[in-house]
Coordinates of C-alpha atoms in Angstrom, one line a residue:
Chain A
M1 CA -15.4 -9.9 2.1
P2 CA -13.3 -8.8 -1.0
L3 CA -15.2 -8.7 -4.3
P4 CA -13.9 -10.9 -7.1
I5 CA -13.2 -7.9 -9.4
E6 CA -10.0 -6.5 -10.8
V7 CA -9.2 -3.4 -12.6
N8 CA -7.1 -3.7 -15.8
E9 CA -4.7 -0.8 -15.9
D10 CA -4.1 -1.3 -19.6
R11 CA -7.7 -0.9 -20.7
Q12 CA -8.8 2.5 -22.0
E13 CA -11.9 2.7 -19.9
P14 CA -11.5 4.7 -16.7
I15 CA -11.1 2.6 -13.5
Y16 CA -14.4 3.8 -11.9
Y17 CA -16.2 2.5 -15.1
Q18 CA -14.5 -0.9 -14.9
I19 CA -15.5 -1.2 -11.2
E20 CA -19.1 -0.2 -12.1
E21 CA -19.4 -2.8 -15.0
Q22 CA -17.9 -5.6 -12.9
V23 CA -20.1 -5.0 -9.9
K24 CA -23.1 -4.8 -12.3
A25 CA -22.1 -8.2 -13.8
L26 CA -21.8 -9.8 -10.3
I27 CA -25.3 -8.5 -9.4
V28 CA -26.9 -9.4 -12.7
S29 CA -25.4 -12.9 -12.7
G30 CA -26.8 -13.5 -9.2
Y31 CA -23.4 -13.9 -7.6
L32 CA -24.4 -10.9 -5.4
P33 CA -28.0 -11.4 -4.4
A34 CA -30.2 -8.5 -3.1
D35 CA -29.3 -7.2 0.4
T36 CA -25.7 -8.4 0.1
A37 CA -23.4 -6.0 2.0
L38 CA -20.7 -4.5 -0.3
P39 CA -17.2 -3.4 1.0
S40 CA -16.9 0.2 2.0
I41 CA -15.4 2.6 -0.5
R42 CA -12.2 2.7 1.6
A43 CA -11.9 -1.1 1.7
L44 CA -12.6 -1.5 -2.0
A45 CA -10.0 1.2 -2.8
S46 CA -7.4 -0.5 -0.8
E47 CA -8.2 -3.9 -2.4
L48 CA -7.9 -2.5 -5.9
G49 CA -5.0 0.0 -5.2
C50 CA -7.1 3.0 -6.3
S51 CA -8.4 6.0 -4.4
V52 CA -11.7 6.5 -2.6
I53 CA -12.4 9.2 -5.1
T54 CA -12.7 6.5 -7.8
T55 CA -14.6 3.9 -5.7
R56 CA -17.0 6.6 -4.5
R57 CA -17.7 7.6 -8.1
A58 CA -18.4 4.0 -9.1
Y59 CA -20.7 3.5 -6.1
Q60 CA -22.5 6.8 -6.8
N61 CA -23.1 5.7 -10.4
L62 CA -24.3 2.3 -9.4
E63 CA -26.6 3.9 -6.8
Q64 CA -28.1 6.2 -9.4
Q65 CA -28.8 3.2 -11.6
A66 CA -30.5 1.6 -8.6
Y67 CA -28.2 -1.4 -8.4
I68 CA -27.0 -0.6 -4.9
K69 CA -28.1 1.6 -2.0
T70 CA -26.1 3.2 0.7
Y71 CA -27.5 3.7 4.2
R72 CA -25.6 6.2 6.2
G73 CA -23.8 4.6 9.1
K74 CA -24.8 1.1 8.0
G75 CA -23.1 0.5 4.7
T76 CA -23.9 -0.3 1.1
F77 CA -26.2 -3.1 -0.1
V78 CA -27.2 -4.7 -3.3
Q79 CA -30.7 -3.8 -4.6
E80 CA -33.2 -6.2 -6.2
V81 CA -32.8 -6.3 -10.0
G82 CA -35.9 -7.2 -12.0
K83 CA -36.0 -10.2 -14.4
K84 CA -36.4 -8.2 -17.5
K85 CA -33.6 -5.9 -16.7
R86 CA -31.5 -8.9 -15.8
S87 CA -31.8 -10.5 -19.2
M88 CA -31.2 -7.2 -21.0
L89 CA -28.1 -6.7 -19.0
K90 CA -26.8 -10.2 -19.7
E91 CA -27.1 -9.6 -23.4
Q92 CA -25.3 -6.3 -23.0
A93 CA -22.5 -8.0 -21.1
V94 CA -22.0 -10.6 -23.9
Q95 CA -22.1 -8.0 -26.5
D96 CA -19.4 -6.0 -24.8
V97 CA -17.0 -8.9 -24.8
L98 CA -17.8 -9.7 -28.5
R99 CA -17.2 -6.0 -29.3
Q100 CA -13.8 -6.2 -27.7
A101 CA -13.0 -9.3 -29.9
V102 CA -14.2 -7.6 -33.1
K103 CA -12.0 -4.5 -32.3
T104 CA -9.0 -6.8 -31.9
A105 CA -9.8 -8.5 -35.2
R106 CA -10.2 -5.2 -37.0
Q107 CA -6.9 -4.0 -35.6
H108 CA -5.4 -7.0 -37.4
E109 CA -7.3 -5.9 -40.5
Y110 CA -9.7 -8.8 -40.8
T111 CA -12.8 -8.4 -42.9
D112 CA -16.3 -9.0 -41.6
T113 CA -16.5 -12.3 -43.5
E114 CA -13.2 -13.5 -42.0
I115 CA -14.4 -12.5 -38.5
Q116 CA -17.7 -14.5 -39.0
R117 CA -15.6 -17.5 -40.2
L118 CA -13.5 -17.2 -37.0
L119 CA -16.5 -17.0 -34.8
T120 CA -18.0 -20.1 -36.4
I121 CA -14.8 -22.0 -35.7
V122 CA -14.8 -20.9 -32.0
L123 CA -18.4 -21.8 -31.7
K124 CA -17.7 -25.3 -33.0
E125 CA -14.7 -25.7 -30.7
E126 CA -16.6 -24.6 -27.6
R127 CA -19.5 -26.9 -28.3
Chain B
M1 CA -14.7 20.2 4.2
H2 CA -11.1 20.4 5.3
T3 CA -9.5 18.5 8.1
L4 CA -6.2 20.4 7.9
T5 CA -5.2 23.7 6.5
C6 CA -1.7 25.1 6.4
K7 CA -1.3 28.8 5.6
N8 CA 2.1 30.3 4.8
I9 CA 4.0 27.9 7.0
V10 CA 7.7 28.9 7.2
R11 CA 10.5 27.5 9.3
K12 CA 14.0 28.6 9.1
M13 CA 16.4 25.8 9.9
G14 CA 19.9 27.3 10.2
D15 CA 21.5 28.9 7.1
D16 CA 21.1 26.2 4.5
F17 CA 17.5 25.0 4.8
S18 CA 14.2 26.7 5.1
L19 CA 10.7 25.1 5.0
G20 CA 8.0 26.8 3.0
P21 CA 6.1 28.9 2.5
I22 CA 3.7 26.0 2.5
N23 CA 0.0 26.3 1.7
L24 CA -1.9 23.1 1.8
E25 CA -5.4 21.9 2.4
I26 CA -6.3 18.3 3.3
H27 CA -9.9 17.2 2.6
A28 CA -11.9 15.2 5.2
G29 CA -12.0 11.5 4.6
T30 CA -8.8 11.2 2.6
I31 CA -5.4 9.7 2.9
T32 CA -2.5 11.7 1.6
A33 CA 1.0 10.4 0.9
V34 CA 3.8 13.0 1.2
I35 CA 6.8 11.9 -0.9
G36 CA 10.1 13.5 -1.6
N37 CA 13.8 12.7 -1.8
N38 CA 16.0 12.7 1.3
G39 CA 16.5 16.2 2.6
A40 CA 13.3 17.5 0.9
G41 CA 12.0 18.7 4.3
K42 CA 9.3 16.1 5.0
T43 CA 10.2 15.6 8.6
T44 CA 10.4 19.3 9.2
F45 CA 7.0 19.7 7.6
F46 CA 5.5 17.1 9.8
Q47 CA 6.9 18.7 12.8
A48 CA 5.4 22.0 11.7
M49 CA 2.0 20.5 11.0
S50 CA 1.9 18.8 14.4
G51 CA 2.6 22.1 16.2
D52 CA 6.0 20.9 17.6
Y53 CA 7.1 24.4 18.0
P54 CA 5.9 27.9 16.9
G55 CA 7.0 29.5 13.7
E56 CA 5.6 31.6 10.9
G57 CA 2.2 30.8 9.4
E58 CA -0.9 29.0 10.8
T59 CA -2.0 25.4 10.9
K60 CA -5.5 24.6 11.7
V61 CA -7.1 21.2 12.5
H62 CA -10.9 21.3 12.1
G63 CA -10.7 25.1 12.5
H64 CA -8.7 24.9 15.7
N65 CA -5.2 26.3 15.8
V66 CA -2.7 23.5 16.1
H67 CA -1.1 25.1 19.2
S68 CA -4.4 25.3 21.0
I69 CA -5.6 22.5 23.3
A70 CA -8.5 21.7 21.0
G71 CA -6.2 21.6 18.1
K72 CA -3.8 19.2 19.8
A73 CA -6.6 17.0 21.0
A74 CA -7.8 16.6 17.4
L75 CA -4.6 15.1 16.0
S76 CA -2.3 12.1 16.5
Y77 CA 1.3 12.5 15.6
V78 CA 3.9 9.7 15.1
P79 CA 7.2 11.3 14.5
Q80 CA 10.2 9.5 13.0
T81 CA 12.1 9.6 16.2
F82 CA 10.7 9.9 19.7
P83 CA 13.5 10.3 22.3
E84 CA 11.0 11.6 24.9
V85 CA 9.2 8.3 25.3
L86 CA 12.3 6.0 25.4
P87 CA 13.0 6.1 29.1
F88 CA 9.4 5.0 30.0
R89 CA 7.6 1.7 30.1
L90 CA 4.6 1.4 27.9
Q91 CA 2.3 0.7 30.8
K92 CA 3.3 4.0 32.4
L93 CA 2.6 5.9 29.2
R94 CA -0.8 4.1 28.9
D95 CA -1.6 5.1 32.5
L96 CA -0.7 8.7 31.8
H97 CA -3.0 8.9 28.8
A98 CA -5.8 7.0 30.5
N99 CA -5.8 9.4 33.4
H100 CA -5.2 12.7 31.6
D101 CA -6.2 12.4 27.9
D102 CA -9.9 12.7 27.1
T103 CA -9.4 11.2 23.7
W104 CA -8.0 8.0 25.1
R105 CA -9.7 4.7 24.1
D106 CA -8.4 2.0 26.3
D107 CA -10.2 -0.8 24.4
R108 CA -8.3 0.1 21.3
F109 CA -5.0 0.3 23.1
Q110 CA -5.5 -3.2 24.6
A111 CA -6.3 -4.5 21.1
Y112 CA -3.3 -2.9 19.5
A113 CA -1.0 -4.1 22.3
R114 CA -2.2 -7.6 21.8
Q115 CA -2.0 -7.4 18.0
F116 CA 1.6 -6.0 18.1
D117 CA 2.5 -8.3 21.0
L118 CA 3.9 -5.3 22.9
P119 CA 5.7 -5.8 26.2
L120 CA 4.1 -3.3 28.6
R121 CA 6.6 -3.5 31.4
K122 CA 9.9 -3.1 29.5
R123 CA 11.5 0.3 29.0
I124 CA 10.8 1.4 25.5
S125 CA 14.5 2.1 24.9
K126 CA 15.1 -1.7 25.5
L127 CA 12.9 -2.6 22.6
S128 CA 13.9 -3.2 19.0
V129 CA 13.5 -0.2 16.6
G130 CA 10.4 -1.8 15.0
M131 CA 8.9 -2.6 18.4
Q132 CA 9.5 1.0 19.5
R133 CA 7.6 2.3 16.5
K134 CA 4.8 -0.1 17.1
A135 CA 4.6 1.1 20.7
V136 CA 4.3 4.7 19.7
L137 CA 1.8 3.9 17.0
A138 CA -0.3 2.0 19.5
L139 CA -0.3 5.0 21.8
Q140 CA -1.2 7.5 19.2
L141 CA -3.7 5.4 17.3
S142 CA -5.5 4.7 20.6
R143 CA -6.4 8.4 20.8
D144 CA -9.8 9.2 19.2
T145 CA -8.6 11.9 16.9
S146 CA -9.7 12.8 13.3
L147 CA -6.2 13.6 11.9
L148 CA -3.3 11.2 11.9
L149 CA 0.1 12.7 11.0
L150 CA 2.5 9.7 10.5
D151 CA 6.1 10.3 9.5
E152 CA 7.3 7.1 7.8
P153 CA 5.0 4.9 9.9
F154 CA 6.0 1.7 8.1
A155 CA 9.8 2.2 8.5
G156 CA 11.4 -0.6 10.5
L157 CA 8.2 -2.6 10.9
D158 CA 8.4 -6.3 10.1
M159 CA 6.2 -7.6 7.3
E160 CA 3.4 -8.7 9.7
G161 CA 3.5 -5.3 11.3
Q162 CA 3.2 -3.6 8.0
T163 CA 0.1 -5.6 7.1
Q164 CA -1.4 -5.0 10.5
L165 CA -0.8 -1.3 10.4
E166 CA -2.3 -1.0 7.0
K167 CA -5.4 -2.8 8.2
I168 CA -5.6 -0.7 11.3
L169 CA -5.4 2.5 9.2
I170 CA -8.0 1.4 6.8
S171 CA -10.4 0.3 9.5
K172 CA -9.8 3.6 11.3
M173 CA -10.9 5.4 8.1
E174 CA -13.9 3.2 7.7
D175 CA -15.0 4.0 11.3
D176 CA -14.5 7.7 10.9
P177 CA -15.4 8.7 7.3
D178 CA -14.5 12.3 8.0
G179 CA -11.1 11.6 9.4
S180 CA -7.9 12.1 7.5
I181 CA -4.4 10.6 7.4
V182 CA -1.2 12.3 6.1
F183 CA 1.8 10.1 6.0
A184 CA 5.4 10.4 4.7
T185 CA 6.9 7.5 2.8
H186 CA 9.6 6.4 0.4
I187 CA 7.8 3.2 -0.6
A188 CA 5.7 3.3 -3.8
D189 CA 3.8 0.2 -2.7
E190 CA 2.5 2.1 0.4
V191 CA 1.3 4.9 -1.8
Q192 CA -0.4 2.5 -4.1
R193 CA -2.2 0.6 -1.4
L194 CA -3.2 3.5 0.9
A195 CA -3.2 6.9 -0.7
D196 CA -5.9 8.9 -2.4
Y197 CA -3.7 12.0 -2.9
I198 CA 0.0 12.5 -3.4
V199 CA 1.9 15.6 -2.3
I200 CA 5.4 16.0 -3.7
M201 CA 8.0 17.8 -1.5
K202 CA 11.1 19.4 -2.9
N203 CA 13.5 21.9 -1.4
G204 CA 11.2 22.6 1.6
K205 CA 8.1 23.3 -0.5
T206 CA 5.0 21.2 -1.3
Q207 CA 3.2 20.9 -4.6
E208 CA -0.6 20.9 -5.0
P209 CA -2.0 17.5 -4.0
M210 CA -2.5 15.2 -7.0
E211 CA -5.2 12.6 -7.3
K212 CA -3.4 9.2 -7.4
D213 CA -5.7 7.7 -10.0
I214 CA -5.4 10.7 -12.4
L215 CA -1.6 10.5 -12.1
A216 CA -1.8 6.7 -12.9
Q217 CA -3.7 7.6 -16.1
Q218 CA -1.2 10.1 -17.3
F219 CA 1.9 8.0 -17.3
K220 CA 1.9 5.4 -20.0
R221 CA 4.1 3.2 -22.1
I222 CA 2.9 3.0 -25.7
W223 CA 4.0 0.7 -28.5
L224 CA 3.7 2.2 -32.0
A225 CA 3.1 0.2 -35.1
K226 CA 5.8 2.2 -37.0
S227 CA 8.3 5.0 -36.7
V228 CA 7.0 8.5 -36.9
T229 CA 9.2 11.6 -37.4
G230 CA 9.3 14.1 -34.7
V231 CA 7.8 11.8 -32.0
E232 CA 10.6 12.9 -29.6
E233 CA 9.1 16.4 -29.6
A234 CA 5.5 15.2 -29.2
P235 CA 3.7 16.5 -26.0
G236 CA 4.3 14.5 -22.9
I237 CA 7.1 12.4 -24.3
R238 CA 9.8 11.3 -21.8
E239 CA 11.6 8.5 -23.6
V240 CA 11.6 7.0 -27.1
E241 CA 13.2 3.5 -27.6
G242 CA 13.7 1.0 -30.3
V243 CA 12.2 0.4 -33.8
P244 CA 9.2 0.3 -34.1
P245 CA 9.3 2.7 -31.2
Q246 CA 8.1 2.2 -27.7
I247 CA 7.4 5.5 -26.0
L248 CA 7.0 6.7 -22.5
T249 CA 4.7 9.6 -21.8
S250 CA 3.7 11.6 -18.7
D251 CA 0.7 13.1 -20.5
A252 CA -0.9 10.2 -22.3
E253 CA -4.0 12.1 -23.5
A254 CA -1.9 14.8 -25.3
T255 CA 0.5 12.2 -26.7
E256 CA -2.3 10.0 -28.0
K257 CA -4.0 13.0 -29.6
W258 CA -0.7 13.9 -31.3
L259 CA -0.4 10.4 -32.6
A260 CA -4.0 10.2 -33.8
E261 CA -3.5 13.4 -35.8
R262 CA -0.7 11.6 -37.6
D263 CA -2.6 8.4 -38.1
V264 CA -0.1 6.4 -36.1
Q265 CA -1.5 3.0 -35.0
I266 CA -1.0 2.0 -31.4
M267 CA -0.2 -1.7 -30.8
K268 CA -0.4 -1.7 -27.0
R269 CA -0.6 0.7 -24.1
E270 CA 0.4 0.0 -20.5
R271 CA 0.0 2.2 -17.5
L272 CA 3.2 2.8 -15.5
S273 CA 3.2 1.6 -11.9
L274 CA 3.9 4.1 -9.2
H275 CA 7.3 2.4 -8.9
E276 CA 8.1 3.8 -12.3
S277 CA 6.2 7.1 -12.3
L278 CA 7.0 8.5 -8.9
P279 CA 10.8 8.5 -9.4
L280 CA 10.2 10.3 -12.7
L281 CA 8.0 12.9 -11.0
L282 CA 10.6 13.4 -8.3
R283 CA 13.4 13.7 -10.8
D284 CA 11.2 16.3 -12.7
E285 CA 11.1 18.6 -9.8
E286 CA 14.8 18.6 -9.7
T287 CA 15.3 19.6 -13.3
N288 CA 12.5 22.2 -13.0
E289 CA 14.3 23.9 -10.1
V290 CA 17.5 24.4 -12.0

């Protein structure tokens, strides 16, 4: 089954990192529960149009951080992620998105006060 | 680990073309796309790799010389033209393999024949060009080998056939993580979807394999906030257009460093698709040769 992830060619982060972060998010959010089988590095590479060198690197990093585990000849599976780690990671994911927004605002030369004002508006609108 | 090694491959083809010398190593578990303009020597190179006829240099598949029985048993080769199979019926060729080829996997062949809807009892010469290719692909892919040499395997296939072949190749790589595929193509999309490495051919010679994703990172279109003097001479610059300028670079890292040193603000960056970058690369080789 293809994973609902996509690599954004125009972002500065390397592709393996983008894959890593999105798979992490899917695991942390519970979309991919423990023991779910992940696509092979070859299948994922073909879905995303990148090379197996990149997908292998993403999987190796995820394995090192204990999100997934590969069993030779069987495939790659999602590992159990603890509650504490999960909430920490959620916070990190939200922070990352906010950081991206702040960067855009700074590019347009907004001050901190102006950014806070904009955030308050968005918070109200999204209530 | 290497699936294929070519050492000093040379083929003289009449007075006006010679292949090589080619030195190339293909890693196990990888898919390599060989690209090059018409007449670059791709087909001659595939013939040489497959051991079609002897010549200078040495090609080894998993350590076996390609002219040895063990070498030949380790590779599948789908050439661009295959006059030798045309007079036969597919069933006859299947029987030949089933009886004399230790690598033959009949379950696979039956599956491919069904998938491609291949007529087993018609002469191959009577089939359409696309069907002929599907027949030869079915025969070669049914052999349990660890190296596939495919000379423009998608040429002439209908859309469904292209998708099927792509799936077959990927599942073959999943089943045999140490296997390798080397294929020639003119289609950027096929490179995008299948390849890990790209090898450029020009004037009978091959370049070092390039990692596809590294290549993708190097070619970028960058929008600048304002004009900057001397940008045409900055490292990696291929094109400068408009005011404020939009630039095209084949070495994004060096270009961005140059821009940063001059405090030039970047409005947007976009990676080039292989559709755009591969023709630039192929054109490059031409200008370098002169």
